[in-house]
């Protein structure tokens, strides 16, 4: 009887003949949340349902011996009553591996090779994060410190920019009114410095609009500000420079929070993004605390003052705390907000629990359910309630 | 900092660029796949509206090997590569620049402390596929790695040639290339580097590799040599 | 009759014979405050008293013609009834110039050549600053902005260091207690990062004492903090890095304030230093405002709150505002402080007026007088007043 | 940044050091008179407990002239020097390093906007004597300048040779040296640089200077040459 080959990969379990033709197959669940569990089972040498199906089929087709690539697969085969033969360089299997991406399309798991790779990329990231999570020590606290550092930076940037505006206004007072954006203001001072150095072309090169570039360069020519030495300008530029450094640090920390949150709290992050997620952790104090809070408390996290006032005075309790930053809440009409906030808080409570207790990724599902509920709210309460 | 005078494709090496600076010095560079982003503090250069990243010979052994005249740079656009010991991704990021978005690097690294950084990099560079695993046990990640065009290995372990060959058996195409950084002294401190190279190279030959070139990495790295080989299944 | 040579320089006016021997001389006032005026007169071609004396002497000695180096000196000679002959390369005069430093000692103006050069350095600085002052536009406002920027930095450094301490304490909580100095704390985090990287040798190399280095390195080995990835540590280090940048900027701005204050308000600066001087300008709003304030107001600048409280309640008015930072005030016993503050404020009022209206440097004199008054106070009021 | 491998005294030039960096490149440097302080953002190097400041050839014409092989570096420790057109003191700071605390540089500069920076520098470097004045009128600062060992001039004006000679008449010792950066094109844009040099050098000769050497400053500075001469009273 001809040899038959058994192999498992990200697409599922397969039985192949000597030509590499598929004799039997059982596909893996090709969705991020489920496939991670599947791949972890494979890595741990567990007998997956897929392997079982395919090997039972082999038996029913009358095969007693299967060729496998690894001792691990061999064990699985023998646990199901087959005789394995291990051949690490089995060319049938390596040729099969070469066609993985085509097969994914052929089997209808993806619509194109590119989609397969995009999915595989996502899977490899999430799988690595899941494993890293076990190594993580207090990483929720790190995300909390990072988001608080961002808040500190925001506070001080304002202070520094006010100082910079006052200082540079000795030289070019008209700029203060013309450039309201703090970051842009600091960039102009840092990059161009002396008012005489400001020109339409240079402003355009810094990415400003034609209109603004014209206005600023004209104003610089007619400025009533004092002429300053290069020496003096240099120090004003130093302050502008550190402001730009702070903006850069802020961006760096946002990237960091993103990386940490995806690892430490992937489901909360999937729902509200890494920054709002980190704020929730910060308000709760830790992921463990957040996981233990009821949805009703999560809903008003960050609105403690308003809540206590309501309790004291018997007034209306707040409908939402920091989750107000979630676009579907603050962009919705007033009368829908409470309902959306409740739905969001409920999902967040579930997400935090999963993040803390299991670490499985079910973000796709949670997001989908939340979207459905929000659409439902928008449909059911499209009109403002009648005044009582 | 000196300004850029010109940036040209390297006359000998595919995907590599030569940056000429105002002070007369030359630097290696690759086109930045993700403009504006640095990976390990390297300098960014803009020239004729393209952004390049300096490829530091002291930080990346592959750059060191090229600077020392390796006979060829075998990595091509769209290649898929298995990278054993990818660490934080310094060298991998330049290979990522060369293979572009149609290529893939499966980056295997065992140390979580280091892997974390590579995961963050892979989140931005879509052609990096992180694999938190032990390179000595390829069977544990065989489910997620395809058959690749090349293997790059920089693993400071005894018997690195065997580890690489085990991986090649699973994942490397016929005629696929191998770039192996041998950290000679970490294998056997009692023997002269040259002997260690010989023994490791012997192992590679026995396991199906044809050696194309070997260059020492001094002065960029005192303990390593780079082996360039082809795999015959 | 042999030729006679007339020349003027920083030491005074001189009449020389053909051998370079001094026939007559009239020395310049070799003190910073007065010599600046003298040198400006020379530069403007005015006939100084010294030139007049020496040239009168020449006439009385029977000379009708003098050799001079410049047309300017020639004009002076002829205005005093002598016939000048201009010889730019007159070797008698250039040889005389060569011996300037020796002559200063010979004439008893200085005790050594080194002292002469130190003095000349001081003079060249002050002369340049005096001329620059005329070119200065609103430089007092620049010093004010710089000192306010320093205050802003001080405020935010505290905020950032608190954040850094909280963040890094996840990893190495024991360090918080061991290193109270903020700058040192930030340096350790930035330079060493991971706790495992901390060692006695490295701490010593950073300049810490043997005792502290031992304590910190031991604590790092026994720390109960969490192990963190290099990846996580890197971001904490980034925050530490910007804190160090802020310390550096602070130092840079102090240097800048020093340069500006010496030019814009040299007399106030001579009395209280550039930083306290800038604070006084900042509180008054400008040098002009400060120059117009009575001494009694300068005395309580910065203590407006206490002053208004006193006016409202009829209580005791404050004895000193920001000038309390002047060491002779806060280091003196309580009962002497009011008197020293009054003396200081009186000198500051004079200094600010001179700075604003003339720009002449009389700081040496003002400082000397103030010192004398302080010593007097300390002698007269050595004991606390008897309780009433 | 590459690390320092070694720092040695320059084989040819007095008071100048050569810094060898890890990446194989060489830099000129002087011993920092005020350790820890940068003057124009230049790199500081520590080697065997001495701090050096990189002397940037693109920023200082004297460094450019030395890099292009000027026959001698005439400035010695303890020298007194009249510097015409001292600007913010980039080059002067390196001369200040060379002459040490027993030397003096009288730095003449006419532009207050620029002088301000030099005054701040002179406040820290005790061998710098600022003079806010027009170099064309040496009679106005003759009261505060001694007879000097050398004149350094970098003044972008027509008839610069005459201006320099006028100053030399008042202040330069017999056999004193002159280092003159001629900005050829600023003198007469219609003539070829070589002709301009010739005419200015002719003036110098007529006024008592013996030309020792002339070097062009390319590629560090495209429009200048450095003239090195000795003055005979």
GROMACS .gro file of C-alpha atoms in nm, chain A residues 135 137-139 141-146 148-149 152-157 159-160 162-163 166-168 170 224-229 231-233 235-236 238-239 242 245-246 249 252-253 255-256 259-260, chain C residues 135 137-139 141-146 148-149 152-157 159-160 162-163 166-168 170 224-229 231-233 235-236 238-239 242 245-246 249 252-253 255-256 259-260:
model
   98
  135UNK     CA    1   0.582   3.679   3.145
  137UNK     CA    2   0.485   4.155   3.566
  138UNK     CA    3   0.270   4.447   3.663
  139UNK     CA    4   0.256   4.569   3.305
  141UNK     CA    5   0.083   4.949   3.619
  142UNK     CA    6   0.332   5.051   3.351
  143UNK     CA    7   0.053   5.149   3.114
  144UNK     CA    8  -0.104   5.347   3.398
  145UNK     CA    9   0.219   5.537   3.466
  146UNK     CA   10   0.265   5.608   3.098
  148UNK     CA   11  -0.035   5.966   3.365
  149UNK     CA   12   0.296   6.088   3.224
  152UNK     CA   13   0.162   6.555   3.305
  153UNK     CA   14   0.316   6.645   2.970
  154UNK     CA   15  -0.009   6.795   2.846
  155UNK     CA   16  -0.029   7.016   3.151
  156UNK     CA   17   0.329   7.140   3.124
  157UNK     CA   18   0.329   7.188   2.748
  159UNK     CA   19   0.269   7.624   3.062
  160UNK     CA   20   0.580   7.621   2.843
  162UNK     CA   21   0.246   8.030   2.720
  163UNK     CA   22   0.597   8.125   2.831
  166UNK     CA   23   0.514   8.576   2.585
  167UNK     CA   24   0.888   8.561   2.531
  168UNK     CA   25   0.892   8.544   2.152
  170UNK     CA   26   0.888   9.067   2.245
  224UNK     CA   27   0.632   9.612   1.551
  225UNK     CA   28   0.839   9.380   1.772
  226UNK     CA   29   1.192   9.455   1.892
  227UNK     CA   30   1.497   9.352   1.689
  228UNK     CA   31   1.683   9.089   1.885
  229UNK     CA   32   2.036   8.956   1.865
  231UNK     CA   33   2.230   8.547   2.080
  232UNK     CA   34   1.892   8.624   2.240
  233UNK     CA   35   1.694   8.434   1.978
  235UNK     CA   36   1.778   8.093   2.395
  236UNK     CA   37   1.417   8.138   2.292
  238UNK     CA   38   1.613   7.637   2.313
  239UNK     CA   39   1.283   7.664   2.497
  242UNK     CA   40   1.233   7.137   2.454
  245UNK     CA   41   1.090   6.726   2.255
  246UNK     CA   42   0.794   6.704   2.489
  249UNK     CA   43   0.792   6.216   2.402
  252UNK     CA   44   0.647   5.799   2.189
  253UNK     CA   45   0.452   5.723   2.505
  255UNK     CA   46   0.302   5.421   2.097
  256UNK     CA   47   0.427   5.253   2.413
  259UNK     CA   48   0.209   4.814   2.272
  260UNK     CA   49   0.157   4.747   2.642
  756UNK     CA   50   2.196   9.868   2.091
  758UNK     CA   51   1.614   9.669   2.268
  759UNK     CA   52   1.395   9.552   2.551
  760UNK     CA   53   1.666   9.326   2.684
  762UNK     CA   54   1.215   9.202   2.915
  763UNK     CA   55   1.423   8.914   2.785
  764UNK     CA   56   1.588   8.864   3.124
  765UNK     CA   57   1.241   8.872   3.280
  766UNK     CA   58   1.110   8.603   3.045
  767UNK     CA   59   1.415   8.389   3.109
  769UNK     CA   60   1.011   8.321   3.456
  770UNK     CA   61   1.099   8.028   3.233
  773UNK     CA   62   0.823   7.729   3.511
  774UNK     CA   63   1.093   7.464   3.475
  775UNK     CA   64   1.131   7.432   3.852
  776UNK     CA   65   0.760   7.371   3.887
  777UNK     CA   66   0.745   7.108   3.615
  778UNK     CA   67   1.063   6.928   3.712
  780UNK     CA   68   0.590   6.711   3.861
  781UNK     CA   69   0.800   6.499   3.627
  783UNK     CA   70   0.726   6.258   4.103
  784UNK     CA   71   0.596   6.072   3.799
  787UNK     CA   72   0.623   5.643   4.093
  788UNK     CA   73   0.692   5.475   3.761
  789UNK     CA   74   1.042   5.346   3.833
  791UNK     CA   75   0.735   4.950   4.008
  845UNK     CA   76   1.120   4.351   4.589
  846UNK     CA   77   1.027   4.538   4.268
  847UNK     CA   78   0.901   4.370   3.953
  848UNK     CA   79   1.138   4.249   3.681
  849UNK     CA   80   1.080   4.460   3.374
  850UNK     CA   81   1.168   4.414   3.008
  852UNK     CA   82   1.155   4.751   2.637
  853UNK     CA   83   0.966   4.889   2.937
  854UNK     CA   84   1.276   5.033   3.102
  856UNK     CA   85   1.049   5.435   2.812
  857UNK     CA   86   1.109   5.514   3.177
  859UNK     CA   87   1.311   5.851   2.811
  860UNK     CA   88   1.121   6.037   3.079
  863UNK     CA   89   1.383   6.478   2.938
  866UNK     CA   90   1.735   6.804   2.958
  867UNK     CA   91   1.520   7.036   3.168
  870UNK     CA   92   1.808   7.406   3.006
  873UNK     CA   93   2.172   7.734   3.027
  874UNK     CA   94   1.910   7.995   3.108
  876UNK     CA   95   2.403   8.161   3.214
  877UNK     CA   96   2.191   8.362   2.973
  880UNK     CA   97   2.498   8.765   3.035
  881UNK     CA   98   2.189   8.979   2.981
   0.00000   0.00000   0.00000
